[in-house]
Coordinates of C-alpha atoms in Angstrom, one line a residue:
X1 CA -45.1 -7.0 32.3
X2 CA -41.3 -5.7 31.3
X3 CA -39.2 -8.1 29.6
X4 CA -35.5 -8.1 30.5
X5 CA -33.2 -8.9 27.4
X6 CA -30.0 -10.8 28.3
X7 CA -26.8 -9.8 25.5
X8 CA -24.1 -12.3 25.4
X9 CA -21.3 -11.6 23.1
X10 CA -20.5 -15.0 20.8
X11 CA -16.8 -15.7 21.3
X12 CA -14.7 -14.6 18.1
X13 CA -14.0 -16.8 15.8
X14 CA -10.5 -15.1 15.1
X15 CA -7.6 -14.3 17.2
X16 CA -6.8 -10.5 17.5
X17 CA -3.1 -11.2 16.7
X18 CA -1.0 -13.6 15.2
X19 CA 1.3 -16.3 16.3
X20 CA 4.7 -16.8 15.4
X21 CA 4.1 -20.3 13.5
X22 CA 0.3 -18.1 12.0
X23 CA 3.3 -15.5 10.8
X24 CA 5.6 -18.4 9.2
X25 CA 3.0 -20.2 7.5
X26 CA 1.6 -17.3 5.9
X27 CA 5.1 -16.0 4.7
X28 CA 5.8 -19.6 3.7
X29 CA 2.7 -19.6 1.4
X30 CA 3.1 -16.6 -0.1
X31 CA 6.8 -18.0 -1.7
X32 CA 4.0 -20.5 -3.9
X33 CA 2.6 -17.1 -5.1
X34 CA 3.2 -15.6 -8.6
X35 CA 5.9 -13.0 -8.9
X36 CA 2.9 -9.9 -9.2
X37 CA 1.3 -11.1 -6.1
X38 CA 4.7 -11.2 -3.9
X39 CA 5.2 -8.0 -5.5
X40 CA 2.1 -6.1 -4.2
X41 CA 2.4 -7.7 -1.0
X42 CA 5.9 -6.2 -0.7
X43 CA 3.9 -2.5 -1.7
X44 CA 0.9 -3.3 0.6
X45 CA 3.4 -4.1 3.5
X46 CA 5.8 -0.9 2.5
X47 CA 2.7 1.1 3.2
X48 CA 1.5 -0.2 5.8
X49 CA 4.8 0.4 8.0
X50 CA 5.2 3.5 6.5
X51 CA 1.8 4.6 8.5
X52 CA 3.1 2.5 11.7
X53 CA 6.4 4.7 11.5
X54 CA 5.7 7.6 9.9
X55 CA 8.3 7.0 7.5
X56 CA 7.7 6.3 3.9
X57 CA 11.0 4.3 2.5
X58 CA 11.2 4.6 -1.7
X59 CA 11.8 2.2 -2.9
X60 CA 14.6 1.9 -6.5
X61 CA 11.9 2.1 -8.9
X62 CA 10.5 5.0 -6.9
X63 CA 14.4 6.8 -6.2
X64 CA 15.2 6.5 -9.9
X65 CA 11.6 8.1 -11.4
X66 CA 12.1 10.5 -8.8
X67 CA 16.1 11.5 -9.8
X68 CA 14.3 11.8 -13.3
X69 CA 12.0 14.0 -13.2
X70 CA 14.4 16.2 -11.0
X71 CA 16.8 15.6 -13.9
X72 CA 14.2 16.6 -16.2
X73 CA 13.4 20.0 -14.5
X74 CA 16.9 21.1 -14.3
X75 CA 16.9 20.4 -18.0
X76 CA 13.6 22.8 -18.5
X77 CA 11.2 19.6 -19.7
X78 CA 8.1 20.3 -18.5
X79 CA 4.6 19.5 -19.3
X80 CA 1.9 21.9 -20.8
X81 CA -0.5 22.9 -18.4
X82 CA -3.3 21.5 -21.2
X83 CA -1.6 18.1 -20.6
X84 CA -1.2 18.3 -16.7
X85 CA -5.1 19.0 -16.4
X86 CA -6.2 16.2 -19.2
X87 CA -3.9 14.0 -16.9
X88 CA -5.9 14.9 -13.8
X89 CA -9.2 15.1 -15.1
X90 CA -8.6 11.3 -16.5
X91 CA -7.8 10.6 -13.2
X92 CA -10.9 11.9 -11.6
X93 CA -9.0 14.5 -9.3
X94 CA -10.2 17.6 -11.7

């Protein structure tokens, strides 16, 4: 005797993309957010169209740390190779 057996997808519970109105309400309820939330929000949306477009935009925080450091190696200030590799290894990447 075989036995046949019969699979039957359930019907998603989710839509695979979003409305208009989905996209408004869910920008409307992130302005009840705190300040930090909106804030990596803004980072987690940077990045994610960065990947889509294969353009990463800095943004001022980013611009001005970066114009820094540039400042700071025409100047000569750099950090001891001891303190670049205690800096990694805190990090887990030596």
């Amino acid at each position: 005797m075989q036995l046949s057996i019969v699979f039957k997808p359930a019907t998603p519970c989710y839509s695979l993309g979003m409305t208009k109105v989905q996209i408004d309400s869910v920008l409307e309820s992130v302005r009840s957010w705190p300040q930090q939330d909106q804030d990596e929000l803004v980072e987690l949306a940077r990045e994610i169209e960065a990947r889509r477009t294969g353009v990463y935009v800095m943004s001022d925080e980013e611009r001005a740390a970066v114009r820094e450091g540039l400042s700071q190696a025409r100047r000569g200030e750099f950090v001891l190779d001891d303190e670049m590799d205690a800096f990694w290894k805190k990090y887990g990447v030596l």
